[in-house]
Tab-separated table of C-alpha atoms in Angstrom:
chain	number	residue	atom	x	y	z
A	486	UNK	CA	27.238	45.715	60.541
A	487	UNK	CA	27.377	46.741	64.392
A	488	UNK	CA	24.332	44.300	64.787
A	489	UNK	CA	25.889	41.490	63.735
A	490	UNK	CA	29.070	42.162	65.440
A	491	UNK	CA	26.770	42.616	68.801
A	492	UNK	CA	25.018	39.032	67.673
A	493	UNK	CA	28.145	36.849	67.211
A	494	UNK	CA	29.369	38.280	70.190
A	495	UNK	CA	26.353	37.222	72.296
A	496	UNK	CA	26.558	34.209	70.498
A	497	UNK	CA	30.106	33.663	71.640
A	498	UNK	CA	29.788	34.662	74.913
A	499	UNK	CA	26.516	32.315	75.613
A	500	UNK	CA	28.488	29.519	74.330
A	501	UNK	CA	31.476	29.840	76.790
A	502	UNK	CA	29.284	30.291	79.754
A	503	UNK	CA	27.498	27.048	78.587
A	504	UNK	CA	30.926	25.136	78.209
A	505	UNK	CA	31.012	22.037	80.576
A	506	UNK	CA	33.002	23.141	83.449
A	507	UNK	CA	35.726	20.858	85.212
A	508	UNK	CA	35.657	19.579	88.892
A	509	UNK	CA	38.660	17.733	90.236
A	510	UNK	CA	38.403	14.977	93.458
A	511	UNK	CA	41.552	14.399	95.098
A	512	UNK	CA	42.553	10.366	96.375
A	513	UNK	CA	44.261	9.700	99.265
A	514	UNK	CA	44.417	6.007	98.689
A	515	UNK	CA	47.456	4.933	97.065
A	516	UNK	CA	47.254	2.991	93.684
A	517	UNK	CA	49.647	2.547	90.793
A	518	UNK	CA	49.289	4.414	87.984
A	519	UNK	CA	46.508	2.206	85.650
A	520	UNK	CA	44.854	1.506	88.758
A	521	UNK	CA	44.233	5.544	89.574
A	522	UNK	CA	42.971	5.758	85.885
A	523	UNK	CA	40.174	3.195	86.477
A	524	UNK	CA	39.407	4.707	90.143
A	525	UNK	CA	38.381	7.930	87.981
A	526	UNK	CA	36.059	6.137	85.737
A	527	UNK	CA	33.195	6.559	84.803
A	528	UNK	CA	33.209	9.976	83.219
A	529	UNK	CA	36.431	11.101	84.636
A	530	UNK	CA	40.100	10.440	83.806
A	531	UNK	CA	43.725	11.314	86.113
A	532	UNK	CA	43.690	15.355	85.359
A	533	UNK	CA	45.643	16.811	82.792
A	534	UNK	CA	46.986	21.117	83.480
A	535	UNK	CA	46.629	22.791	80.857
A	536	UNK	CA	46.723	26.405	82.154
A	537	UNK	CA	47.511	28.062	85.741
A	538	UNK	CA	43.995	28.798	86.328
A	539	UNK	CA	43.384	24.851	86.270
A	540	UNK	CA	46.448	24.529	88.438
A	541	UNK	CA	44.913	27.468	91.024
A	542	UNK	CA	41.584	25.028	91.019
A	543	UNK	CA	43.657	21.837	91.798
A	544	UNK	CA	45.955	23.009	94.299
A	545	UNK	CA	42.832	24.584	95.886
A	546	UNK	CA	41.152	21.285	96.063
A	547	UNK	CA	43.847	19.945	97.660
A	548	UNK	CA	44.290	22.110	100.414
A	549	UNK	CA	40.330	21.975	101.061
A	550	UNK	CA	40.776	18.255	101.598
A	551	UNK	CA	42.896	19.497	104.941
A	552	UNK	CA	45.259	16.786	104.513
A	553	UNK	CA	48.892	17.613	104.492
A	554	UNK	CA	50.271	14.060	104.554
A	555	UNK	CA	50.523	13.721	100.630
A	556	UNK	CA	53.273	15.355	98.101
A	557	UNK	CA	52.882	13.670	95.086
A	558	UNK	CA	49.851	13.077	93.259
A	559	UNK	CA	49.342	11.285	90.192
A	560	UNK	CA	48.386	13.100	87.008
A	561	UNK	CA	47.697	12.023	83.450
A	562	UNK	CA	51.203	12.332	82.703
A	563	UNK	CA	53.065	9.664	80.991
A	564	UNK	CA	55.718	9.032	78.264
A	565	UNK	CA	55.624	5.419	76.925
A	566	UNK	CA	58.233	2.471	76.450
A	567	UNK	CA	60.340	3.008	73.577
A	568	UNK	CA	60.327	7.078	73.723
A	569	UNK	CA	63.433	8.859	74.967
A	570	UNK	CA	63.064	11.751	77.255
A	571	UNK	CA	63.284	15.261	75.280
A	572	UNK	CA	64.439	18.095	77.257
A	573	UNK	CA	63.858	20.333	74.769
A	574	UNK	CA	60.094	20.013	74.410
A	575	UNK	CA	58.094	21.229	77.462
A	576	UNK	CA	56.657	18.252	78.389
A	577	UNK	CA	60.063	16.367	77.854
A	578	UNK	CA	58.687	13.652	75.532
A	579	UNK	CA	55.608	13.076	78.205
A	580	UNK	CA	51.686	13.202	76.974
A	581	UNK	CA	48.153	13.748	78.405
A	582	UNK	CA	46.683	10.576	78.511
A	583	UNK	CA	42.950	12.064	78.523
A	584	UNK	CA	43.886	13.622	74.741
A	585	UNK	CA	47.193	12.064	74.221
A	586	UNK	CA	47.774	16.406	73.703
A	587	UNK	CA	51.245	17.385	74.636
A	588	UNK	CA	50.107	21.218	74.924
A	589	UNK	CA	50.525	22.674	78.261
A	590	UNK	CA	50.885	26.658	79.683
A	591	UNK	CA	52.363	25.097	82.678
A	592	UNK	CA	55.164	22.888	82.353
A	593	UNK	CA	57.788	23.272	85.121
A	594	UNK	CA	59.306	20.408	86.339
A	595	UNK	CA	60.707	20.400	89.960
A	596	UNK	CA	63.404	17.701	88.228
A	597	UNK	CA	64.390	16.717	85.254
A	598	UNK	CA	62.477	13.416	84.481
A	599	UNK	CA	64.977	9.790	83.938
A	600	UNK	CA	66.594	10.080	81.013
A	601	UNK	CA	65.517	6.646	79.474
A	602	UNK	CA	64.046	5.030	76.788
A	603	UNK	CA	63.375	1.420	77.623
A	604	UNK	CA	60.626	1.774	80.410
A	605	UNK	CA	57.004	3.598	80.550
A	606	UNK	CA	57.527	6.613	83.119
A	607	UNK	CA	53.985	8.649	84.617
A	608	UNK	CA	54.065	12.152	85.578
A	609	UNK	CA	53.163	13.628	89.331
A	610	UNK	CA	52.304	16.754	90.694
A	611	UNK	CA	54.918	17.773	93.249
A	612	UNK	CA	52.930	19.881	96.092
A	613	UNK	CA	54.053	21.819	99.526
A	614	UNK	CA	52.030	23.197	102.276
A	615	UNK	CA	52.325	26.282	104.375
A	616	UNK	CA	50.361	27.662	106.669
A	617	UNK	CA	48.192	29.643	104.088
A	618	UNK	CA	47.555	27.036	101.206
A	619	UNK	CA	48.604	24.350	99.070
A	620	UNK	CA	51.657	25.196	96.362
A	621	UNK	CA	53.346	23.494	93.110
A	622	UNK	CA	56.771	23.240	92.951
A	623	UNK	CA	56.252	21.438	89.441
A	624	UNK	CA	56.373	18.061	88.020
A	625	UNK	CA	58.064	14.813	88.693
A	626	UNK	CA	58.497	11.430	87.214
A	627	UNK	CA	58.124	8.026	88.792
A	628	UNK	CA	58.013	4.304	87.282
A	629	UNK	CA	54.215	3.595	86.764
A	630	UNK	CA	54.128	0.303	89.292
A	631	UNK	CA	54.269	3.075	92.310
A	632	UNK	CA	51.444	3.493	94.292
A	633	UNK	CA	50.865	6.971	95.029
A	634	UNK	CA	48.120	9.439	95.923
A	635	UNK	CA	46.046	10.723	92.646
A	636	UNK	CA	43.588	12.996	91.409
A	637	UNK	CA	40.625	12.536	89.124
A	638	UNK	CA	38.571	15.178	86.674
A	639	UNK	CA	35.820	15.124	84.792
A	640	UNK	CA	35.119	18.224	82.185
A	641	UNK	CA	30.922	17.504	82.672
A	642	UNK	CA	28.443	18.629	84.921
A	643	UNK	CA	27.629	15.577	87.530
A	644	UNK	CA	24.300	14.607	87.259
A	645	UNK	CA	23.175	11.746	89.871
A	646	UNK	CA	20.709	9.813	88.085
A	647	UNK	CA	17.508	8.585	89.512
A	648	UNK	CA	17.698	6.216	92.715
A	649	UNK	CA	16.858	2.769	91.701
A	650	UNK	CA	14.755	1.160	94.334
A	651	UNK	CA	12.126	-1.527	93.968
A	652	UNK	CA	9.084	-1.725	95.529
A	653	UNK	CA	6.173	0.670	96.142
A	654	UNK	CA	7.492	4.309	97.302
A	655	UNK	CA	8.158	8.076	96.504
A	656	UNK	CA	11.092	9.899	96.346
A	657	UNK	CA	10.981	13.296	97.012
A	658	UNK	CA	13.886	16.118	96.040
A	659	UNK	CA	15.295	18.795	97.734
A	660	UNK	CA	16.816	22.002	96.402
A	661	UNK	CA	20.016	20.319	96.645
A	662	UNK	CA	20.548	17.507	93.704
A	663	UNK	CA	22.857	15.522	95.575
A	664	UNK	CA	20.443	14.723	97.963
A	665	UNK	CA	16.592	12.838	98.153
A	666	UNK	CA	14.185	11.685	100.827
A	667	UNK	CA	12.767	7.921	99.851
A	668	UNK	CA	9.401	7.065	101.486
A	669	UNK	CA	8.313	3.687	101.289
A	670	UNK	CA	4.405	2.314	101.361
A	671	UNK	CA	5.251	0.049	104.692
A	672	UNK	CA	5.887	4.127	105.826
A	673	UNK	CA	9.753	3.762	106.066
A	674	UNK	CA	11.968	6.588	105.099
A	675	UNK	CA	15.663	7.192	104.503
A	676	UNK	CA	17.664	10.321	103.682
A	677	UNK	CA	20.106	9.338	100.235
A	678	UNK	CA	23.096	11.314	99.269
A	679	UNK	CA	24.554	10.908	95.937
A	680	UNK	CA	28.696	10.827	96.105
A	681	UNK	CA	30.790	12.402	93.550
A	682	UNK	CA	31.469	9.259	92.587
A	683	UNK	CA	27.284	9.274	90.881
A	684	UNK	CA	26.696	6.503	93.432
A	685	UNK	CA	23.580	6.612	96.174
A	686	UNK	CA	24.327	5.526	99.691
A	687	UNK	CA	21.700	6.104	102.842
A	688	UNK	CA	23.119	8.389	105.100
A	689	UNK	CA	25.169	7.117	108.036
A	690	UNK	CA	25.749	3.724	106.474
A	691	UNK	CA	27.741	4.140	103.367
A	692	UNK	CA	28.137	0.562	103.344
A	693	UNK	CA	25.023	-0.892	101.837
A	694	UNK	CA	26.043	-1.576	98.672
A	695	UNK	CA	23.075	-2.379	97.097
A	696	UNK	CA	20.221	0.831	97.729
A	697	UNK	CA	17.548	-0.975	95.430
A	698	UNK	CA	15.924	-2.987	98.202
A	699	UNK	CA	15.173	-0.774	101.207
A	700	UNK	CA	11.777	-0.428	100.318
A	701	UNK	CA	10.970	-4.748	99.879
A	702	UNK	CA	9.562	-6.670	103.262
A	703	UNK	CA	11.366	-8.429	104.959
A	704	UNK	CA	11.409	-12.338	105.862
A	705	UNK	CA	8.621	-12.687	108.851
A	706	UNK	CA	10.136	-12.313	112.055
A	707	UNK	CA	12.336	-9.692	110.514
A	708	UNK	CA	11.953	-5.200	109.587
A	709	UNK	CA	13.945	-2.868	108.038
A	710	UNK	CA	15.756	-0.801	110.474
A	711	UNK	CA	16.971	2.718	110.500
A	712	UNK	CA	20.094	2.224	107.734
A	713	UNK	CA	17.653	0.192	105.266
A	714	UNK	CA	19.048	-3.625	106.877
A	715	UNK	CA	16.801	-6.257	107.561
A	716	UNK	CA	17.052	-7.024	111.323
A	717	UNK	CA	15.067	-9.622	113.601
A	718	UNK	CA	12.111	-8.236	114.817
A	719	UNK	CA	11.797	-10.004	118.084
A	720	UNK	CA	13.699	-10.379	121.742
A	721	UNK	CA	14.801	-14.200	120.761
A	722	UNK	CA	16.521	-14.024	117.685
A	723	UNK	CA	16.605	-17.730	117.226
A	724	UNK	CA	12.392	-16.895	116.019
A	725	UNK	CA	14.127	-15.687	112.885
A	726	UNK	CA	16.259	-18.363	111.876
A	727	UNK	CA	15.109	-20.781	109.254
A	728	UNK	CA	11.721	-18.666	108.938
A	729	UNK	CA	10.884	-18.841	105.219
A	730	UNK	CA	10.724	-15.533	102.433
A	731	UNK	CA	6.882	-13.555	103.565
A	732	UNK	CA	5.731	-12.210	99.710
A	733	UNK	CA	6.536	-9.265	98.675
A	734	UNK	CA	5.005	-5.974	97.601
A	735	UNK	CA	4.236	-5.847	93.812
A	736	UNK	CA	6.459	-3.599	91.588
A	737	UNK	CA	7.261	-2.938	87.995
A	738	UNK	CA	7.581	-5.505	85.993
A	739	UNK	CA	10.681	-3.581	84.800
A	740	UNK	CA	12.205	-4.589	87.749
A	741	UNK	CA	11.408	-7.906	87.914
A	742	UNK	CA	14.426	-10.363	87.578
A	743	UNK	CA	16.481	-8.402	89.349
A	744	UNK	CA	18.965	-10.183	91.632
A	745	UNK	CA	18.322	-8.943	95.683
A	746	UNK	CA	21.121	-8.980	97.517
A	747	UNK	CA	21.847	-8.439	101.157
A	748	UNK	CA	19.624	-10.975	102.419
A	749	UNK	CA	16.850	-11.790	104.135
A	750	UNK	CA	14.566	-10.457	101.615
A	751	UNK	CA	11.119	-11.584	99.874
A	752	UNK	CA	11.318	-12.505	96.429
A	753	UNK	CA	8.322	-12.026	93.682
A	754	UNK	CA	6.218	-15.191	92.440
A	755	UNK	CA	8.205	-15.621	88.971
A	756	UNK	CA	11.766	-15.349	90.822
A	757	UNK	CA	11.091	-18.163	93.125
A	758	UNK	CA	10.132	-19.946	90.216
A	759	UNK	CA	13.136	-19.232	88.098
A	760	UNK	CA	14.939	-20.518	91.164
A	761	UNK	CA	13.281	-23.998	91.682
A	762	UNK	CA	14.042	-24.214	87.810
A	763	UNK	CA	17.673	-24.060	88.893
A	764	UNK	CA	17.589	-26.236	91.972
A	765	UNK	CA	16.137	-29.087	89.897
A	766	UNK	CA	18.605	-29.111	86.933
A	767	UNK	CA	21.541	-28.911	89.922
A	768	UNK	CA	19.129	-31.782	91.477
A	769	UNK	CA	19.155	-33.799	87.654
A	770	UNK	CA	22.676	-32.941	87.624
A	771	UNK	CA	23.607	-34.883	91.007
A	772	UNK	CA	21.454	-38.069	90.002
A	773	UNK	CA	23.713	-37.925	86.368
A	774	UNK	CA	26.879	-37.634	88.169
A	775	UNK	CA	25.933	-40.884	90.447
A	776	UNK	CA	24.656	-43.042	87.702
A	777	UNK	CA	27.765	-42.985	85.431
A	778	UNK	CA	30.172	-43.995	87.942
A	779	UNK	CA	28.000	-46.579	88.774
A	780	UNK	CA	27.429	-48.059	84.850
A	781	UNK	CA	31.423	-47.713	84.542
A	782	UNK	CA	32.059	-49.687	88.147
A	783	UNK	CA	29.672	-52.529	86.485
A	784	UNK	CA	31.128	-53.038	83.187
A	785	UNK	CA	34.914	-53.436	84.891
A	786	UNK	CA	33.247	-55.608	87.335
A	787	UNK	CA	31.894	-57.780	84.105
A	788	UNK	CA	35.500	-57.594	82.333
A	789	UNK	CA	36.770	-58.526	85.422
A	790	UNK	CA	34.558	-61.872	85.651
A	791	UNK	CA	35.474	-62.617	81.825
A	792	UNK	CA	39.053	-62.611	82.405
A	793	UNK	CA	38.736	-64.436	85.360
A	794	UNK	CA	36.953	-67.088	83.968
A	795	UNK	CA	39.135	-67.304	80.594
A	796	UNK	CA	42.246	-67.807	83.166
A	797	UNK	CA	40.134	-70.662	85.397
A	798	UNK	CA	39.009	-72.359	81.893
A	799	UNK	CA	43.212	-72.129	80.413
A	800	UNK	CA	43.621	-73.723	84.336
A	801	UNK	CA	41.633	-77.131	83.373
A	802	UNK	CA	42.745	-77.503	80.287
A	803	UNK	CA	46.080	-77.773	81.441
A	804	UNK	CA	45.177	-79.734	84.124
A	805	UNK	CA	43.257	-82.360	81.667
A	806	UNK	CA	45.892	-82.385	79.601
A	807	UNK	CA	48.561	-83.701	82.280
A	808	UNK	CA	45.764	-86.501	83.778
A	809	UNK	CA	45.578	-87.368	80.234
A	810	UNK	CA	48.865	-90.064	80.423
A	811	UNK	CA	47.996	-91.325	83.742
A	812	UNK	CA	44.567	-91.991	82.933
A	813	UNK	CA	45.879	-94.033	79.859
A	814	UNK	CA	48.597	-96.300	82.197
A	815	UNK	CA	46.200	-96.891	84.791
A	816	UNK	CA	43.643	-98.209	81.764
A	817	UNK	CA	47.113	-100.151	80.198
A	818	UNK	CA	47.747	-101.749	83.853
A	819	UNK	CA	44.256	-102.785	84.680
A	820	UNK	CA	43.474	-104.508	81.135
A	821	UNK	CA	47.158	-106.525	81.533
A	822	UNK	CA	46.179	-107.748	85.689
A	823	UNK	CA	42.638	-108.801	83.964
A	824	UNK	CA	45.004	-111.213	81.363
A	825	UNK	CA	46.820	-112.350	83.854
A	826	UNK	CA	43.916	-113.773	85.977
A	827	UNK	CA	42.339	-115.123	82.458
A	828	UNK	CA	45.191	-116.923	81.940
A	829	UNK	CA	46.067	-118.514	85.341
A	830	UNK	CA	42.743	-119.708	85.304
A	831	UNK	CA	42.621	-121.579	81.906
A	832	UNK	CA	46.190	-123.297	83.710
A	833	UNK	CA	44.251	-124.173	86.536
């Protein structure tokens, strides 16, 4: 009996040391409420405080950041439109939006939230500094359209996932996860560090966006320089402009496709093909739109000449038709002078 006591406990104990544990990142940027919640995706979510050892880690965090300019923070806190405010329960009517759970061990507020029931209020954490570390004086509520500082946790362990880079190279690890050496075949190498966002950057320029193509050549004229950027190689920059893509070293074909940003870059074969595919449909498309304008201008320009000769044709009818009389007088007058001249010569 004492064995299997001693075995569930083991089995117990390895199981809560092999629970995920949580790790908060405080946001000094101020965003409303739904914008904070997609700031902490992926694979994180605005914290909920369930306990005062979560609330020892958070405040903690927050006074590592050594930034004393922010008091409120926005948590997962939140009570929807159409609920009224309950003082009674500890949360007041409010709910953790990670679990929609309205369990909590620490529930003070620092005030009482609005007592309403016809707009969505979010929750804060209310914080003050002294010279030793960062406090709670409880909760707070605030309509959801304020922008306020926030913080972010995710209950998993962060795993950065592999680098994505194209071309031929190595990447070699350190004893530190969260950071990797990439060495490239033109013999190129740059120093990544992997943010707690899961997101690569080269160190000392956090803003290439785009990490994949630090190991592809460059256009001729141009090389890579120190922060993975392709920069013109020579003294007259001018040499570089309008200098055509160089190929490119071969890589997976599981890369291939791929759009390259952050030109200028060399693209494989099969992408430059896929382009000049593009350029002449565009190219088809231009011809198309010309044509049809033209075929339209032509068949007004034929109505145009129908009704113009329908109106001249009407014109000489009418015309005809008043010459018509005269034409018959004149004939009348002529025939009765001939008579006369008959007849004064037969007197004669």
């Amino acid at each position: 009996m004492e064995f299997w006591t001693g075995l569930y406990l083991m089995s117990f104990l390895n199981m809560a040391c092999c629970l995920p544990k949580s790790s908060y990142t405080v946001h000094f940027n101020k965003l409303s409420f739904e914008n904070a919640q997609k700031k902490c995706l992926p694979g994180g979510f605005l914290t909920d405080i369930l306990n005062k050892k979560e609330m020892e880690k958070i405040l903690k965090t927050i006074w590592d950041k050594n930034d004393k300019t922010a008091t409120s923070f926005w948590i997962g806190l939140k009570k929807n439109k159409g609920v009224c405010v309950k003082k009674s329960l500890p949360l007041k009517g409010f709910y953790w939006t990670a679990n929609n759970s309205t369990h909590s061990e620490v529930n003070v507020w620092k005030t009482n939230p609005s007592d309403t029931c016809t707009e969505a209020r979010c929750g804060l954490l209310s914080v003050e500094y002294s010279h030793s570390g960062a406090t709670s004086s409880g909760f707070v509520d605030a309509t959801c359209r304020q922008e306020h500082t926030f913080i972010c946790k995710r209950n998993v362990a962060m795993v950065c996932p592999r680098p994505n880079i194209l071309g031929i190279h190595d990447i070699i690890y350190s004893n530190d996860p969260y950071t990797c050496k990439v060495v490239c075949s033109s013999g190129a190498s740059f120093n990544l560090t992997c943010s707690k966002d899961l997101v690569w950057t080269v160190d000392g320029n956090e803003n290439i966006s785009d990490i994949s193509q630090i190991c592809l050549e460059c256009k001729e004229g141009y090389r890579r320089d120190a922060s993975g950027n392709c920069a013109c190689s020579d003294k007259n920059e001018d040499v570089c402009d309008g200098l055509e893509p160089s190929t490119t070293d071969d890589y997976s074909n599981d890369n291939r496709g791929k759009s390259l940003l952050n030109q200028p870059t060399s693209l494989p074969d099969d992408v430059s093909t896929n382009e000049t595919g593009v350029h002449i449909e565009e190219k088809a498309g231009d011809i198309s739109n010309i044509i049809v304008p033209v075929i339209i201008a032509l068949l007004i320009f034929i109505v145009l000449l129908v009704i113009i000769a329908a109106i001249v044709k009407g014109c000489l009818r009418r015309r005809s038709a008043k010459l018509a009389p005269r034409k018959t007088a004149t004939v009348a007058l002529n025939g009765s002078s001939v008579m006369e001249k008959a007849n004064e010569k037969e007197e004669t």
